[in-house]
Short mmCIF file of C-alpha atoms and ligand atoms in Angstrom, two decimals:
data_model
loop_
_atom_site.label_atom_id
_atom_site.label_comp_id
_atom_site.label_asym_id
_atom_site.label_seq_id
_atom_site.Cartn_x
_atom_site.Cartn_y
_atom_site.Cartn_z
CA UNK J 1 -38.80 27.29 -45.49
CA UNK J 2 -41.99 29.48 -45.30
CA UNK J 3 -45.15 28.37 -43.22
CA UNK J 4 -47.62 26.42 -44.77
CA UNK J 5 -51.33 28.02 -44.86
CA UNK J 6 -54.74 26.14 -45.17
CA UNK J 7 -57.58 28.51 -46.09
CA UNK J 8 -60.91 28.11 -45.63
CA UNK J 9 -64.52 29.83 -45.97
CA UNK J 10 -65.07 30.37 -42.66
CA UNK J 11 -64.87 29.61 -38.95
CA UNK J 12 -66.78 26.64 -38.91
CA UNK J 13 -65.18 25.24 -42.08
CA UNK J 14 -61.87 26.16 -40.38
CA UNK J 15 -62.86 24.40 -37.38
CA UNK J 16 -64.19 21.13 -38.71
CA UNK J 17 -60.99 20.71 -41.17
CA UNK J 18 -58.56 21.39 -38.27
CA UNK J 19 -60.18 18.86 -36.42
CA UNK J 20 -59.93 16.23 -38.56
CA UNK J 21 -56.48 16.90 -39.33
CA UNK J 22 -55.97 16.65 -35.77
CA UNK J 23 -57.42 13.23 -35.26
CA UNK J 24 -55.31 12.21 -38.47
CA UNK J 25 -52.15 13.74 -36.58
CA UNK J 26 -52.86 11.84 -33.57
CA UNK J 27 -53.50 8.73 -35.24
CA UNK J 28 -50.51 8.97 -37.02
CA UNK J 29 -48.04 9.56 -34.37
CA UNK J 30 -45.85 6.81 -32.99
CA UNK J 31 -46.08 8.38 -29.30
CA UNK J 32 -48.08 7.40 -26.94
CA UNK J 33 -47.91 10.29 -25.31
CA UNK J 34 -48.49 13.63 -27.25
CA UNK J 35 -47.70 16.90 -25.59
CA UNK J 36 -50.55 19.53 -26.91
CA UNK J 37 -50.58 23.28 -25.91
CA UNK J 38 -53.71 25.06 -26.58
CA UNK J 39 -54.13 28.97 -26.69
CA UNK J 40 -56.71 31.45 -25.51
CA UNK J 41 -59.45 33.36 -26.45
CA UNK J 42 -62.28 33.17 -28.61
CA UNK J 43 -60.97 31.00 -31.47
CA UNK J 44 -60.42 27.99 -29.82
CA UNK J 45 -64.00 27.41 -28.36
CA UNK J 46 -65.29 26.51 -31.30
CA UNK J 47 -62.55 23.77 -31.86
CA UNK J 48 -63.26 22.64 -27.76
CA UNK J 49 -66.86 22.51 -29.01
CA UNK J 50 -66.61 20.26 -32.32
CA UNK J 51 -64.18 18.12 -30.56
CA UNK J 52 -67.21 17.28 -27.52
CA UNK J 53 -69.67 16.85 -29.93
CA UNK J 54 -67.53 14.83 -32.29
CA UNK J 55 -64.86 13.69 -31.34
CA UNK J 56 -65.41 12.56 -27.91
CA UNK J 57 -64.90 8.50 -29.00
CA UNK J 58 -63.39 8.77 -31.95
CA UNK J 59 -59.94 10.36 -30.44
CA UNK J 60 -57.94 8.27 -27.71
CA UNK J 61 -57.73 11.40 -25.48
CA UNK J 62 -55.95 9.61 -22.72
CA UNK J 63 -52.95 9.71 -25.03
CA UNK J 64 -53.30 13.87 -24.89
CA UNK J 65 -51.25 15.49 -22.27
CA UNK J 66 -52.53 19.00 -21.92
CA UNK J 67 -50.90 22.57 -21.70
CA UNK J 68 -51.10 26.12 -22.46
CA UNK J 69 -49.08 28.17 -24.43
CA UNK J 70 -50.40 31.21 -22.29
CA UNK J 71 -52.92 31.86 -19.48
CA UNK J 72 -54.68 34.60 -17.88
CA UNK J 73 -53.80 35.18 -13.71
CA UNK J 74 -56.95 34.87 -12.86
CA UNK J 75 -59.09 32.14 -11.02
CA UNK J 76 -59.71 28.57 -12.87
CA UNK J 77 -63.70 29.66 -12.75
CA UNK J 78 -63.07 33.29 -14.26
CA UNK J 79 -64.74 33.58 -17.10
CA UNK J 80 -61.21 34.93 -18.63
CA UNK J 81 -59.56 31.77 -17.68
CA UNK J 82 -58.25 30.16 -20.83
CA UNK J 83 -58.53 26.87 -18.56
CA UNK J 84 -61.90 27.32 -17.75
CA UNK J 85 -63.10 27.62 -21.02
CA UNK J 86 -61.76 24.64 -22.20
CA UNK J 87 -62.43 22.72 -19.10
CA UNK J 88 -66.27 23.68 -19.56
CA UNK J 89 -66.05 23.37 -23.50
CA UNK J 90 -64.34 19.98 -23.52
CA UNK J 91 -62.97 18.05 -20.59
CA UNK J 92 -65.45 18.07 -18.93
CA UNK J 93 -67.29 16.33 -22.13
CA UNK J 94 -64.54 13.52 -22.68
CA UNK J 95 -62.58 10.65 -20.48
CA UNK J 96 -59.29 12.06 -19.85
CA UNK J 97 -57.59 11.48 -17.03
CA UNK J 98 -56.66 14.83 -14.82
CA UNK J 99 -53.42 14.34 -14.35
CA UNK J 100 -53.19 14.76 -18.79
CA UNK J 101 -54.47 18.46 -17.59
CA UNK J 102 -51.43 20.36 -17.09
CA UNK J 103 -53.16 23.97 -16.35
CA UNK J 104 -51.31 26.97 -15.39
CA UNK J 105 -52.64 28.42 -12.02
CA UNK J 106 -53.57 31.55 -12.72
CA UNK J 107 -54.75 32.07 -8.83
CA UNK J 108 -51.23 31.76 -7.98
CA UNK J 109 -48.29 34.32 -7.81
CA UNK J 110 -47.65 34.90 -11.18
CA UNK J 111 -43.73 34.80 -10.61
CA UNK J 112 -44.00 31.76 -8.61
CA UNK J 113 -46.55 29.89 -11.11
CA UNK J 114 -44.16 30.66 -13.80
CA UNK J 115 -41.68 29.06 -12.22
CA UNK J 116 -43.62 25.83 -11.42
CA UNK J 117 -45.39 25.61 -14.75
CA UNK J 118 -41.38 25.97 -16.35
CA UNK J 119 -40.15 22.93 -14.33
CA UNK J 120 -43.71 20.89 -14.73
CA UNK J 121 -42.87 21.21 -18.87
CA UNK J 122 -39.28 20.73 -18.17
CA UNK J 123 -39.65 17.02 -16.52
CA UNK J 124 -42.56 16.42 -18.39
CA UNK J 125 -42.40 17.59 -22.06
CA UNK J 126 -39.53 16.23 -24.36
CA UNK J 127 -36.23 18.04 -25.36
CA UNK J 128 -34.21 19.27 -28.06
CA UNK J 129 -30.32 20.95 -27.44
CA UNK J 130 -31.94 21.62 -24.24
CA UNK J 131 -35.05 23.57 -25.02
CA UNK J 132 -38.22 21.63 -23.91
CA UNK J 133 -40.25 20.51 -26.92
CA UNK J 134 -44.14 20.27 -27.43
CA UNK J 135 -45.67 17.71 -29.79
CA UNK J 136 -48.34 20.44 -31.14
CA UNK J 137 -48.90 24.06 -30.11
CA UNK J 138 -51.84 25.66 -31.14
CA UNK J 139 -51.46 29.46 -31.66
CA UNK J 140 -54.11 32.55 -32.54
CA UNK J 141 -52.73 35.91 -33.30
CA UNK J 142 -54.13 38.87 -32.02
CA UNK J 143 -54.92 42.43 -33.93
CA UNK J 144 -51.48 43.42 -32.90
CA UNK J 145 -49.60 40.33 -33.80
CA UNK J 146 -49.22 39.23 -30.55
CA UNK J 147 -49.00 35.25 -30.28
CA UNK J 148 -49.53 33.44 -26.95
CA UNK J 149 -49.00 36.10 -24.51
CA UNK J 150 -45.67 37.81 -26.26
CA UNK J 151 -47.17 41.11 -26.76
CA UNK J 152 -45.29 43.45 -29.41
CA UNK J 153 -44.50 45.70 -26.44
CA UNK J 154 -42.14 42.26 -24.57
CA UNK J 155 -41.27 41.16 -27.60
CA UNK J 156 -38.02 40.54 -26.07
CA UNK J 157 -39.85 37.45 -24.75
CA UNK J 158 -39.15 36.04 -28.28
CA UNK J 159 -35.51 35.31 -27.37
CA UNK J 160 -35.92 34.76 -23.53
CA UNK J 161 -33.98 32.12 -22.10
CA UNK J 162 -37.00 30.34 -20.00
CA UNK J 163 -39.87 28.61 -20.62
CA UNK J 164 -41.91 30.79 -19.64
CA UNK J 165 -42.11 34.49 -18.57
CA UNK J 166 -44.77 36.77 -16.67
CA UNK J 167 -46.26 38.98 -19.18
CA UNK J 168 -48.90 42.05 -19.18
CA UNK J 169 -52.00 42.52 -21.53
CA UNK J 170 -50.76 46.11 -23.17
CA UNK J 171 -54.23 47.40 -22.85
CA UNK J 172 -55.85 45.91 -19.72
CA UNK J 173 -52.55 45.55 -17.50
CA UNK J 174 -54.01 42.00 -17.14
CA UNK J 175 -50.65 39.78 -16.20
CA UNK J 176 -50.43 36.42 -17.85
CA UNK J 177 -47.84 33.88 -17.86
CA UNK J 178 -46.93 32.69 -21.56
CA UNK J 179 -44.57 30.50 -23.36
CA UNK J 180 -41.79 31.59 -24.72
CA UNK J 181 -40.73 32.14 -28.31
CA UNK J 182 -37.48 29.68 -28.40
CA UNK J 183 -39.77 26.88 -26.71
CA UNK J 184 -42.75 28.03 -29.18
CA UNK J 185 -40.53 27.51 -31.87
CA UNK J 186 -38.67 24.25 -30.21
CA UNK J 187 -42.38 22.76 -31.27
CA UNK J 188 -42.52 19.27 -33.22
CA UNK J 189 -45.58 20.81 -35.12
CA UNK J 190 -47.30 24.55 -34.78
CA UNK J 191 -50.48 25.42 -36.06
CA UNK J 192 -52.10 28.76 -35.89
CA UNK J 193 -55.69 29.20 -35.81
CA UNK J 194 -56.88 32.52 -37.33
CA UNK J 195 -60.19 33.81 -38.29
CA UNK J 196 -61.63 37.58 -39.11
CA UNK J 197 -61.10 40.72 -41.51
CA UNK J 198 -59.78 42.72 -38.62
CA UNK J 199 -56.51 40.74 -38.73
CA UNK J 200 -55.68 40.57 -42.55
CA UNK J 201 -53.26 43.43 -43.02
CA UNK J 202 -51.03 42.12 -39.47
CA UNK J 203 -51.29 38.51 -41.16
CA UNK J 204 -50.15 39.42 -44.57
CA UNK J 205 -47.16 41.06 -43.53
CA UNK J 206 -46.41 38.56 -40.64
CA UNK J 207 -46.45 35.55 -43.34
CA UNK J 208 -45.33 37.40 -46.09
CA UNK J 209 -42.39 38.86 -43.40
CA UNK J 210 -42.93 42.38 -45.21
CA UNK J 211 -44.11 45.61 -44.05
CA UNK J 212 -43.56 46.13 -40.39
CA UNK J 213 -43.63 42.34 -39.46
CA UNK J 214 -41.04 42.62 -37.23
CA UNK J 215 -43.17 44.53 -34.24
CA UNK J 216 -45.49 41.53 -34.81
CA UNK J 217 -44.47 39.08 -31.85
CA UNK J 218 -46.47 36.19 -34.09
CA UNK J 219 -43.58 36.83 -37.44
CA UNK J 220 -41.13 35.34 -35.44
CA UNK J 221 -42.75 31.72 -35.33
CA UNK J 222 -41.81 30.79 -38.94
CA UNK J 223 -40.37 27.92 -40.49
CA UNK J 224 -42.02 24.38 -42.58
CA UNK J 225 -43.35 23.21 -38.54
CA UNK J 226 -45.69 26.07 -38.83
CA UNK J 227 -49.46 26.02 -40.86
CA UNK J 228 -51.82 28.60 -40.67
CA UNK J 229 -55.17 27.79 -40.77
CA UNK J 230 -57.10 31.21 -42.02
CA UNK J 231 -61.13 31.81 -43.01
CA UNK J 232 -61.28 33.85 -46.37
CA UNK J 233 -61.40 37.08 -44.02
CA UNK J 234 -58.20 37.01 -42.40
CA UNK J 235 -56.42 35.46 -44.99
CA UNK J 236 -58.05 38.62 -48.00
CA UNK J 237 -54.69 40.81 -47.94
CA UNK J 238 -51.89 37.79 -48.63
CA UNK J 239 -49.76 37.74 -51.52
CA UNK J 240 -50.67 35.33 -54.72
CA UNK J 241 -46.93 34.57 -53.83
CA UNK J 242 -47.71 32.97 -50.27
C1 6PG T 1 -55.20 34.48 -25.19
C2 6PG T 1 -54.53 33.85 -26.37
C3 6PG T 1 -54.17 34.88 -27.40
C4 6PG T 1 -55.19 34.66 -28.50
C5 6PG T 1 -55.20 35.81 -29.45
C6 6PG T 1 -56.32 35.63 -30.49
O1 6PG T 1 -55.04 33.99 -24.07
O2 6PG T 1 -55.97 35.42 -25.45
O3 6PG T 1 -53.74 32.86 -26.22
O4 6PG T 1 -52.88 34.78 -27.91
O5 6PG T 1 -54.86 33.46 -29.18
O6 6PG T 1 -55.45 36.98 -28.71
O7 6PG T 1 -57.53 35.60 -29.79
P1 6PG T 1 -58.93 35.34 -30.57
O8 6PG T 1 -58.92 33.91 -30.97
O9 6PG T 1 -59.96 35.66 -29.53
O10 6PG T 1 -58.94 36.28 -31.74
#
């Protein structure tokens, strides 16, 4: 089955439709506990914000455990910290209890951290044949296609066999720790979040799985668990057919 995409006029529209879906989600789910990874970067800050400003009641956050689907190895106060932002944006705006806060320690050894942030999923997250499984992931796509922090140059990191793996930004040599794709794909529910013109042609042949969508780390999270939410930009090049 193909993803599903929701498209909208822009960010803000984007924003404010994803998070009511998201309080419908959570309302609607039997769990008490949800498992919710958030990404990085710039997309996502407007969802932290809406969510503080609106949301702050009207969601039963304490029922939200935490993670990321990648990280930066920096310090939890860098301004590159995927954690900070969202500790800054929206914890510290809401009750939730730290311990739902699962971040990845990006001031740690990078090896090391991957290894404790794999077992911390592993007894805390739920299962399926043995691959741990997320409630939600939230995913953006970079201009290259890359997806969490599988970059098209470790794409091999699609089919690794842990949770997580040390990765490196191709550009910036930055090293991140990122989910994997089996676990990404393990997911109960994934949404991507993706806004902007400059990533219309990689999106139209990553959901239309034509062109050269298979150097695009992001083509490889597929299936009827997956919904993209797109502004009118990013989503201008896909097929009537999609
Ligand atoms: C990160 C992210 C990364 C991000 C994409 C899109 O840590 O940077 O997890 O995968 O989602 O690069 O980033 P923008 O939302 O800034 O376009």
């Amino acid at each position: 089955m193909q993803p599903s995409t929701k498209i909208y006029s822009d960010p803000v529209a984007l924003v404010a439709a994803f998070a009511a879906d998201f309080a419908s989600w959570v309302e609607s789910q039997p769990n008490v506990k949800l498992t919710v990874a958030l990404s990085g970067g710039s997309t996502p800050k407007r969802l932290f914000e809406l969510w503080a400003e609106q949301y702050a009641s009207s969601i039963d956050w304490a029922r939200l455990h935490f993670f990321w689907g990648d990280e930066r190895c920096v310090a939890p106060d860098d301004a590159e910290s995927n954690y900070g932002v969202a500790k800054a944006l929206l914890f510290d705006h809401i009750t939730i209890p730290e311990t739902n806060i699962h971040r990845i320690r990006g001031e740690a050894s990078p090896s090391d951290e991957a290894a404790r942030y794999e077992q911390e999923i592993v007894e805390f997250a739920e299962s399926i044949d043995g691959v741990a499984q997320f409630d939600l992931i939230i995913l953006g796509m970079g201009d290259d296609g890359h997806t969490a922090s599988i970059f098209p140059h470790q794409i091999e990191f699609l089919k690794s066999p842990r949770v997580c793996e040390v990765a490196t930004h191709p550009q910036s040599g930055q090293q991140r720790i990122t989910l994997t794709g089996p676990v990404i794909n393990a997911a109960k529910k994934i949404n991507f979040l993706v806004t902007g013109a400059s990533k219309a042609e990689v999106l139209a042949d990553v959901i239309g799985q034509t062109g050269a969508f298979e150097t695009y780390p992001a083509s490889a999270i597929t299936g009827d668990k997956v919904c993209f939410y797109l502004d009118e930009p990013a989503a201008a090049k896909l097929s009537s057919l999609t």
